[in-house]
XYZ file of N, CA and C in Angstrom:
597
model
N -43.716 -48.976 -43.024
C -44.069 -47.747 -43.713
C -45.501 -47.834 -44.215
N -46.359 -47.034 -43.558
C -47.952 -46.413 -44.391
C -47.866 -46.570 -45.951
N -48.836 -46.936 -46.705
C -48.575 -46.696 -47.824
C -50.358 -46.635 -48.473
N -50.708 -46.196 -49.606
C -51.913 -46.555 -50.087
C -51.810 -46.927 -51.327
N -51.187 -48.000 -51.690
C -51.031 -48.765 -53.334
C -52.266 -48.869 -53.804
N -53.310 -49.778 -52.881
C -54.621 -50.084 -53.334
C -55.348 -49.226 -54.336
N -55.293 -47.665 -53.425
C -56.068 -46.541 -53.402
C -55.633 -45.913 -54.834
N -54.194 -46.109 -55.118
C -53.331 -45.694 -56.022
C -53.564 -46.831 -57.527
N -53.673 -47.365 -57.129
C -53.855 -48.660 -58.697
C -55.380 -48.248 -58.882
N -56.749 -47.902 -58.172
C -57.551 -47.596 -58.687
C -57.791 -46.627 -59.571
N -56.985 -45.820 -59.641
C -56.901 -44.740 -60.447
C -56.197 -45.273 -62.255
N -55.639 -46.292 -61.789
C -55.177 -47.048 -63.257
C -53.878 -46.380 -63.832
N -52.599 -46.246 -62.835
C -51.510 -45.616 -63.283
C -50.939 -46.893 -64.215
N -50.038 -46.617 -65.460
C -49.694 -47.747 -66.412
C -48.602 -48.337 -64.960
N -47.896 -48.039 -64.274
C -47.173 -48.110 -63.998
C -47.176 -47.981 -62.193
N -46.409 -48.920 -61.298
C -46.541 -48.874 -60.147
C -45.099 -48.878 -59.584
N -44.302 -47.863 -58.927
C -43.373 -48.450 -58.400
C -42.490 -48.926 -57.141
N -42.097 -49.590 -56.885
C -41.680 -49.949 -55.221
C -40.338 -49.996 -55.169
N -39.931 -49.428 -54.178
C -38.488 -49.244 -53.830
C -37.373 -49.846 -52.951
N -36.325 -50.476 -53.156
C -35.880 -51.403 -52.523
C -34.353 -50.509 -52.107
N -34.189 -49.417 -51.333
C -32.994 -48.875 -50.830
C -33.120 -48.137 -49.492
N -32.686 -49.401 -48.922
C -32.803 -48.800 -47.240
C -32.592 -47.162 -47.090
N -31.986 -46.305 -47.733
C -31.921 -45.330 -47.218
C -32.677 -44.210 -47.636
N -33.764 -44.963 -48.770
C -35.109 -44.107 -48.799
C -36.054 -44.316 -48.449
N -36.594 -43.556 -47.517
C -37.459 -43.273 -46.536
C -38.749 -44.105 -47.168
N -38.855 -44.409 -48.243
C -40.158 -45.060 -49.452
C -39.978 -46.649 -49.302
N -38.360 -46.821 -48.554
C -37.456 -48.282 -48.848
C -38.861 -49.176 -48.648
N -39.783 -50.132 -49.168
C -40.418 -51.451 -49.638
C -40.012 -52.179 -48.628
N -40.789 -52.742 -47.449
C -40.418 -53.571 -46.334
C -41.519 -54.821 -46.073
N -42.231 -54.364 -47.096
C -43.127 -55.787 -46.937
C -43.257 -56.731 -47.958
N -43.598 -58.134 -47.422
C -43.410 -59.800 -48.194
C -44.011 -59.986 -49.061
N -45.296 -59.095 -49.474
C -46.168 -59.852 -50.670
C -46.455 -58.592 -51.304
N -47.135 -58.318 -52.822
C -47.676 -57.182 -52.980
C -49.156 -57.358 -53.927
N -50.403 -57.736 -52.618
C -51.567 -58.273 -53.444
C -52.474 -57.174 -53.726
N -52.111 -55.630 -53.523
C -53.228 -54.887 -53.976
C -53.196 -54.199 -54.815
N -52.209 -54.864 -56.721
C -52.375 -53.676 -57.557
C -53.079 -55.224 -58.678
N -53.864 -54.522 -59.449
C -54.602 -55.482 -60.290
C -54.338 -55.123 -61.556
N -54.030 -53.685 -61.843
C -54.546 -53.589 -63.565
C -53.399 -52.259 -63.367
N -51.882 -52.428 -62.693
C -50.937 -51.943 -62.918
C -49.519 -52.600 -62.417
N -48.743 -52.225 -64.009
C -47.494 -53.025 -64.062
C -46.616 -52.534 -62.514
N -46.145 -53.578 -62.133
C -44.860 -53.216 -61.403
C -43.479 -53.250 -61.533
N -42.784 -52.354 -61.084
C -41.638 -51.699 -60.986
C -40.664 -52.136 -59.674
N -39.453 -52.725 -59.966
C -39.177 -52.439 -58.899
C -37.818 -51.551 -59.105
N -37.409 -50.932 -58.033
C -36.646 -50.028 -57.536
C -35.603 -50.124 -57.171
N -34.026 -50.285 -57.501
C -33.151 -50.605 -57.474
C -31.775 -49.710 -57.092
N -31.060 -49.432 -56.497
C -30.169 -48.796 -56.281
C -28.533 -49.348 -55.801
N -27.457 -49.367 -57.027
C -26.366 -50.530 -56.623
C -26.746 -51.596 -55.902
N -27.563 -52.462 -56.029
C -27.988 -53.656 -55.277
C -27.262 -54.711 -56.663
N -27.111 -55.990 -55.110
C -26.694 -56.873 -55.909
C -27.342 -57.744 -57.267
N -27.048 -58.026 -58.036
C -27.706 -58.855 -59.155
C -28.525 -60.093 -58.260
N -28.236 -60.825 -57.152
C -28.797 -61.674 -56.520
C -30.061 -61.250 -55.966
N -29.822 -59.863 -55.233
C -31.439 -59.919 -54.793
C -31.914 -58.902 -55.365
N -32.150 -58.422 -56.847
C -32.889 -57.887 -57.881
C -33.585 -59.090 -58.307
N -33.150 -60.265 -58.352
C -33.335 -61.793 -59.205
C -34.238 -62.262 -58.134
N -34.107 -62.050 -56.515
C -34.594 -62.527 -55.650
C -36.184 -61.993 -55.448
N -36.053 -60.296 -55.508
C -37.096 -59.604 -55.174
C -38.064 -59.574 -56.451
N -36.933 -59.953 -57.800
C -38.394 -59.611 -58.930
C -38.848 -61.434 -58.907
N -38.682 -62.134 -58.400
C -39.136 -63.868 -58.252
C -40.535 -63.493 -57.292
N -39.837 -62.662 -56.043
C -40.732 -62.964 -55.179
C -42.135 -61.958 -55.164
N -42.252 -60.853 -56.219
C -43.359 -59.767 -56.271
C -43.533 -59.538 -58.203
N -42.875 -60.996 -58.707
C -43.334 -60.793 -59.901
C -43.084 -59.114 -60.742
N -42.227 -58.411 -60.643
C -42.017 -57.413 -61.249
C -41.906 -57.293 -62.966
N -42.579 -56.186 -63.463
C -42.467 -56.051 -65.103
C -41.517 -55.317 -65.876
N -40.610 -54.570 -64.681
C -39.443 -53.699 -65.039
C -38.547 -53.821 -63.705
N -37.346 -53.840 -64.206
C -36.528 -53.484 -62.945
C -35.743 -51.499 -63.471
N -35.708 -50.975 -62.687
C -35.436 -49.658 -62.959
C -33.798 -49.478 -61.748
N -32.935 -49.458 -62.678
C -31.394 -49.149 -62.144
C -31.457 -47.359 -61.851
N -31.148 -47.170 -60.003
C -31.311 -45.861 -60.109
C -29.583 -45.530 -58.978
N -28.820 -46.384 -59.483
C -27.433 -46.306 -58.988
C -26.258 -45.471 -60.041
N -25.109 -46.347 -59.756
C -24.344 -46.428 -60.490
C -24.438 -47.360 -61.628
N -24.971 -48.238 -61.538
C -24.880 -49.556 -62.369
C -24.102 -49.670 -63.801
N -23.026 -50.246 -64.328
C -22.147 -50.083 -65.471
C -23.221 -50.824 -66.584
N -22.808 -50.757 -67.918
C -23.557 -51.253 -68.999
C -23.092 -52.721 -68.468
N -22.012 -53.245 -68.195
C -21.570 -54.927 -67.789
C -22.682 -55.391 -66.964
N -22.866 -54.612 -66.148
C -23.576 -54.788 -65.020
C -25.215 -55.256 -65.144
N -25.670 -54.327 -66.273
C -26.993 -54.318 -66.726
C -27.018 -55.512 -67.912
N -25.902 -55.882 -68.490
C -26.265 -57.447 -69.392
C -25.955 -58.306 -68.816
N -24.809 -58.650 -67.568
C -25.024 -60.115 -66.869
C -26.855 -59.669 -66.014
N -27.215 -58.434 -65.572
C -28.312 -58.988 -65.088
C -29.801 -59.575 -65.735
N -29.166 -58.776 -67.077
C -30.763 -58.645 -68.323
C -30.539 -60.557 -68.838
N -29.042 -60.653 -68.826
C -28.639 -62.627 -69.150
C -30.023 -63.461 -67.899
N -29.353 -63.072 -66.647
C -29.968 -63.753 -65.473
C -31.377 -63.485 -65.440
N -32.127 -62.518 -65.748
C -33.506 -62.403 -65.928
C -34.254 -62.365 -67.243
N -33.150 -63.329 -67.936
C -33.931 -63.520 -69.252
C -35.551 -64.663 -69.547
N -35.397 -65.504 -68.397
C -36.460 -66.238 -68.153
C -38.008 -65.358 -68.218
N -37.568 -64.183 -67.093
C -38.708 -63.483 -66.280
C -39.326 -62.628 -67.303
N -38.910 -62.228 -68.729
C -39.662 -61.343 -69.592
C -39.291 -60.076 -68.971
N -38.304 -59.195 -68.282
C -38.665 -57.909 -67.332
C -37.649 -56.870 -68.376
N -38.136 -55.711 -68.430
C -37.468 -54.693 -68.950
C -36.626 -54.141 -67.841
N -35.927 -53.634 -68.837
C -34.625 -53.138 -67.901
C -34.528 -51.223 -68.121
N -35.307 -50.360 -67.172
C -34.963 -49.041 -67.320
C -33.434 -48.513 -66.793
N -32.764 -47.925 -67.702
C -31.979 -47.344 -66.348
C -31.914 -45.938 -66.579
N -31.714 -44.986 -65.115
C -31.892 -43.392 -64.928
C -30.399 -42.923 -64.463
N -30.673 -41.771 -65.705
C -29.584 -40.888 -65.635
C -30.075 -39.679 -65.002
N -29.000 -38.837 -63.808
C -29.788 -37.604 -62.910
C -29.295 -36.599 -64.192
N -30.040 -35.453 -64.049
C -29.841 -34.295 -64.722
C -30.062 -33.300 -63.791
N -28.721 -32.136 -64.198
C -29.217 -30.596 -63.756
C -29.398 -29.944 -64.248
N -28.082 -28.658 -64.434
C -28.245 -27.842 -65.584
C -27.788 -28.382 -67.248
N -26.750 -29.600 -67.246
C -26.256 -29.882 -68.429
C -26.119 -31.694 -68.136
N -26.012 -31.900 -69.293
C -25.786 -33.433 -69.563
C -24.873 -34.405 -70.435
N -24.073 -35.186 -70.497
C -23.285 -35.823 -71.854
C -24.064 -36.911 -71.825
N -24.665 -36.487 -73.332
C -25.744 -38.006 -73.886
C -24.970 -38.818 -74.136
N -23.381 -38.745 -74.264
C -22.452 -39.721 -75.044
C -22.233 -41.079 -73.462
N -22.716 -40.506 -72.764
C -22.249 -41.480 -71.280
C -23.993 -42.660 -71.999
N -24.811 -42.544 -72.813
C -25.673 -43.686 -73.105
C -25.451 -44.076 -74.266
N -24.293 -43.978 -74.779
C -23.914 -45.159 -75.814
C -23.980 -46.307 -75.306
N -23.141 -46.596 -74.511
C -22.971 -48.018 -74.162
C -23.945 -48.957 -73.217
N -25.019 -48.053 -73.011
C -26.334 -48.496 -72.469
C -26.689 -49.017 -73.565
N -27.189 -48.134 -74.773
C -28.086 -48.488 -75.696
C -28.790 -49.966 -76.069
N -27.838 -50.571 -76.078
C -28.295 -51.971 -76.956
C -28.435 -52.768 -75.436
N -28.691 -52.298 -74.448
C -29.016 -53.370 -73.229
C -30.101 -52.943 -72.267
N -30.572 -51.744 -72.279
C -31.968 -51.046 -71.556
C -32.383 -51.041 -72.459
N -34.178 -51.259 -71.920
C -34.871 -50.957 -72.524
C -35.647 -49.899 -73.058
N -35.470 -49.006 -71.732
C -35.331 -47.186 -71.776
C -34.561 -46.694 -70.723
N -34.702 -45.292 -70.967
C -33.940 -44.768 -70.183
C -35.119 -43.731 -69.076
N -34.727 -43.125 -67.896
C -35.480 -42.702 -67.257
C -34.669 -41.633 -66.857
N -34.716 -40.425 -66.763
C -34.291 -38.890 -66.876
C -35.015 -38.004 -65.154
N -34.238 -38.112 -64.342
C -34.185 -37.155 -63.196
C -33.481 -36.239 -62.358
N -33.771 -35.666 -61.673
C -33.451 -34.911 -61.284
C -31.916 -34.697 -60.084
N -30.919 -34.165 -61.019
C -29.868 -34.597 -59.735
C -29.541 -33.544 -58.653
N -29.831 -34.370 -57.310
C -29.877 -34.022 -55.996
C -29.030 -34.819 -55.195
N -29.547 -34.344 -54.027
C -28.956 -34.476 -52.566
C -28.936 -36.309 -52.612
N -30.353 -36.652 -52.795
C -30.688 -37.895 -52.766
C -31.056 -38.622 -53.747
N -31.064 -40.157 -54.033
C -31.358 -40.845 -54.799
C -32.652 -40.676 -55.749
N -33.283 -39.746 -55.724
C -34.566 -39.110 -56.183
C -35.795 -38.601 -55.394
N -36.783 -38.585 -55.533
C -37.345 -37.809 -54.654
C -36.970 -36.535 -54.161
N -36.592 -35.742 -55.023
C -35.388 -34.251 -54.430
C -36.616 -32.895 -54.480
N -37.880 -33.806 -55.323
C -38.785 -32.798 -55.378
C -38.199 -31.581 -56.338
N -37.721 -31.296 -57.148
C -37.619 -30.204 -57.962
C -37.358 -30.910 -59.402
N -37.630 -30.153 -60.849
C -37.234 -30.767 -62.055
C -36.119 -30.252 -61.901
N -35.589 -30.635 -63.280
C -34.288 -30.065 -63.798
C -34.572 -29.591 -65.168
N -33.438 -28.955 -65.392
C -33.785 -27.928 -66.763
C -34.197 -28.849 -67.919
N -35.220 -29.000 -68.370
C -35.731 -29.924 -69.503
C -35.186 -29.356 -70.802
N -35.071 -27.943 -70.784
C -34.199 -27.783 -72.267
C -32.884 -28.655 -72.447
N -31.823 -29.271 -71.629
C -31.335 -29.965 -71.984
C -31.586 -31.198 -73.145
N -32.491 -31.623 -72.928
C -33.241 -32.484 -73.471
C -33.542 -32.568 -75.260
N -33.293 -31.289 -75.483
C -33.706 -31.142 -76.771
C -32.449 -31.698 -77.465
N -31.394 -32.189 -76.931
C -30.251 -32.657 -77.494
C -29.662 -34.098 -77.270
N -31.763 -34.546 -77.152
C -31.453 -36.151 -76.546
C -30.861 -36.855 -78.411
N -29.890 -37.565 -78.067
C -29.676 -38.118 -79.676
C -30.052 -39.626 -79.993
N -31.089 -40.087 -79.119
C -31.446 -41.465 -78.820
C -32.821 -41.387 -79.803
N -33.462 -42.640 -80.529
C -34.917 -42.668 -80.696
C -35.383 -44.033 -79.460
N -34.626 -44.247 -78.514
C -34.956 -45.050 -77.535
C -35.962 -44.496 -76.467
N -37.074 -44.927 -76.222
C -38.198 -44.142 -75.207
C -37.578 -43.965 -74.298
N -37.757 -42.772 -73.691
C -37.491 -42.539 -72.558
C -38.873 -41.458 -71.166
N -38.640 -41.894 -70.066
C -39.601 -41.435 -69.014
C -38.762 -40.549 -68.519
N -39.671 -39.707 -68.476
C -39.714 -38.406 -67.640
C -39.748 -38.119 -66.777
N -38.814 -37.928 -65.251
C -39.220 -37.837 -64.235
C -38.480 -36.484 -62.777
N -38.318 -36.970 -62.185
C -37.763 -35.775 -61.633
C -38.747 -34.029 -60.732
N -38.918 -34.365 -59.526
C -40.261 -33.238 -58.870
C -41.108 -32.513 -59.795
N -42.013 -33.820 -60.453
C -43.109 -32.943 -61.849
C -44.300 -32.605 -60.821
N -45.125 -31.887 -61.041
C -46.282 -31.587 -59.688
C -46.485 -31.255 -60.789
N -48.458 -31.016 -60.522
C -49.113 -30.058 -61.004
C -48.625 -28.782 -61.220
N -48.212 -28.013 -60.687
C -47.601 -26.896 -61.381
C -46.632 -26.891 -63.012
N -46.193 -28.436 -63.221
C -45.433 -27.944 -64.386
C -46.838 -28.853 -65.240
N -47.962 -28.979 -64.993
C -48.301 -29.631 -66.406
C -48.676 -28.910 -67.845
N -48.642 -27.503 -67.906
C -48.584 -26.822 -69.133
C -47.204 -27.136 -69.784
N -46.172 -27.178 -69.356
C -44.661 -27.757 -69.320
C -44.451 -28.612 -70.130
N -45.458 -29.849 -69.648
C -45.051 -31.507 -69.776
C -46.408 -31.414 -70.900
N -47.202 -30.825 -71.123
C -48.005 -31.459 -72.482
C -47.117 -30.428 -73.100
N -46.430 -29.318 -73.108
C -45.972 -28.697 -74.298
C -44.661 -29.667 -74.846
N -43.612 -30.164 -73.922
C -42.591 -31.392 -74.369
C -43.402 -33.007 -74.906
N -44.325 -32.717 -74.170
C -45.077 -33.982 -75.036
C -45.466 -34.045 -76.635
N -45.693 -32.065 -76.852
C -45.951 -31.970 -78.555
C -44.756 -32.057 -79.075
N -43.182 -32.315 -78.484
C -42.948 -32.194 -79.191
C -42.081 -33.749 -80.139
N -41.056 -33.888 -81.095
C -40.356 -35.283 -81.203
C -39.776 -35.809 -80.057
N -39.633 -35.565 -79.178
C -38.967 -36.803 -78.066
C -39.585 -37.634 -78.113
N -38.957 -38.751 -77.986
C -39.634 -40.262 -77.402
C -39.934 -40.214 -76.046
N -40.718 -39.511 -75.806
C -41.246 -39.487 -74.209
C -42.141 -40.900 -74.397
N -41.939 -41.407 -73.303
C -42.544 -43.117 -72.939
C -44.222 -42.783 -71.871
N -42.936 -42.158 -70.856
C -43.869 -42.165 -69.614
C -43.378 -40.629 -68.668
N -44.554 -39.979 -67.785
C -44.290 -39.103 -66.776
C -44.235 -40.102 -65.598
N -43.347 -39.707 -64.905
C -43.000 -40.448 -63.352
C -42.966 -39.767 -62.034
N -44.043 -39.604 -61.649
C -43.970 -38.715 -60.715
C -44.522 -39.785 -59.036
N -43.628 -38.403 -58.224
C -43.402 -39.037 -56.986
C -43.648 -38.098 -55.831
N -42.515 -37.671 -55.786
C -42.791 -36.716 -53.972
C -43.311 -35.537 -54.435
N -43.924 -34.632 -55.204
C -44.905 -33.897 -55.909
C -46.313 -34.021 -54.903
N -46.615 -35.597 -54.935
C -48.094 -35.930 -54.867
C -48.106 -37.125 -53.667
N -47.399 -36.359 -52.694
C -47.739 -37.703 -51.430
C -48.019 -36.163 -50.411
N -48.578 -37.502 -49.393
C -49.221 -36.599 -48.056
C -47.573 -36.836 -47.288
N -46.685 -38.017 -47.127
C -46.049 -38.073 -46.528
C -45.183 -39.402 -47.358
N -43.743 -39.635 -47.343
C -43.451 -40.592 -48.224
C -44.064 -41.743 -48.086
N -44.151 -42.673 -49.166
C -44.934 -43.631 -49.036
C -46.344 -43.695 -49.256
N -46.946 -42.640 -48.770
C -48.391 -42.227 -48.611
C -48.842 -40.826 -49.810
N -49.442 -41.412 -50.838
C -49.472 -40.766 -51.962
C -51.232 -39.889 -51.511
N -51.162 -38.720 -52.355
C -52.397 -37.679 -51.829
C -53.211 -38.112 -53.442
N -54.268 -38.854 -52.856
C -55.216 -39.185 -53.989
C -55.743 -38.336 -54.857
N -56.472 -37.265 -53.903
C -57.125 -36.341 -54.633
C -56.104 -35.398 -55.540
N -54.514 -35.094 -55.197
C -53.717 -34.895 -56.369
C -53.553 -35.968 -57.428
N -53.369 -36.596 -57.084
C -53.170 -37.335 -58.568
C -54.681 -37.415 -59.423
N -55.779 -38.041 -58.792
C -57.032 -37.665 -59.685
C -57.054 -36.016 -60.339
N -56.392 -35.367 -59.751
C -55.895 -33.815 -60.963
C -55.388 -33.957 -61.908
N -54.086 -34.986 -61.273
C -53.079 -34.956 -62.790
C -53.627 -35.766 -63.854
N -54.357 -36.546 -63.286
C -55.320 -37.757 -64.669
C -55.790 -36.584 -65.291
N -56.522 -35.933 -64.681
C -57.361 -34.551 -65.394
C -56.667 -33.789 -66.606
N -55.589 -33.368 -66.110
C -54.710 -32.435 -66.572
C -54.285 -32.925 -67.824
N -53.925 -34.084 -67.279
C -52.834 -34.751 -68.702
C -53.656 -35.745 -69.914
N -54.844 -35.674 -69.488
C -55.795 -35.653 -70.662
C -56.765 -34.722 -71.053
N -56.239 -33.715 -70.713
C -57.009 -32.042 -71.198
C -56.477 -32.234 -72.841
């Protein structure tokens, strides 16, 4: 898979992420990852085993692992036990549409480190559309949470107006919005959204 990480870390995103699920088209197929310098990495997780989450964040040094499955709260403390060496935060994402039960992240709470909020679709993300963010106003967590789910330039009047307000917004996460083709991110969009989101 094409990709332009290089091109993409020059721009200085806090955040880089790579994806490890064969059945997204984005799926991460290569051995080393030497071209991000001055952004954290992510890796990308979907019901994968605890063995090669442990395997893949050894072998590309990762700073978060991000659960974008099913994964149970059990699931997320034998793995946060096993990668207690590595220092790595543990995100995990809940999809949203029109409605949500915040009560399904009780039993997350005390074992992620945030939570990550997208869009529920056809596919594992990348569905390209948000979801209704007024849900949101009934987040009952003060745990940070990222924002994500088909944000494009079109919603950034949107995303600085939820930014004024109390949510613990962490981070925006954006993805198939701003590629030429998966994998292959459109530079000159994202040098917009830097623009935008420090207007």
């Amino acid at each position: 898979m094409k990709h332009n990480t290089a091109a993409v870390d020059e721009l200085r995103p806090d955040y880089l992420g790579f994806i490890f699920y064969e059945k997204s088209p984005r799926n991460f197929d290569r051995e080393s990852i030497s071209d991000t310098r001055t952004s954290k990495r992510v890796g990308v997780f979907v019901d994968a085993s605890i063995e090669f989450i442990i395997e893949k964040t050894k072998q590309f040094g990762f700073d978060v692992i991000q659960l974008h499955g099913e994964e149970s709260d059990r699931y997320c403390w034998v793995l946060k036990d096993q990668l207690a060496s590595e220092a790595v935060e543990l995100w995990k994402v809940f999809s949203i549409k029109d409605t949500f039960d915040f009560k399904i992240l009780q039993s997350y709470e005390s074992v992620v480190d945030k939570y990550l909020f997208d869009t529920k679709g056809k596919e594992k993300g990348g569905n390209g559309y948000t979801f209704d963010w007024s849900v949101l106003k009934d987040y009952p967590s003060k745990k940070p949470f990222v924002l994500s789910g088909g944000i494009g330039l079109e919603e950034m009047d949107k995303v600085r107006a939820l930014l004024q307000t109390d949510l613990p917004i962490y981070a925006i996460d954006v993805n198939s919005r701003f590629e030429v083709k998966p994998g292959l991110k459109d530079i000159s969009a994202l040098k917009k959204l830097n623009h935008e989101l420090q207007r």
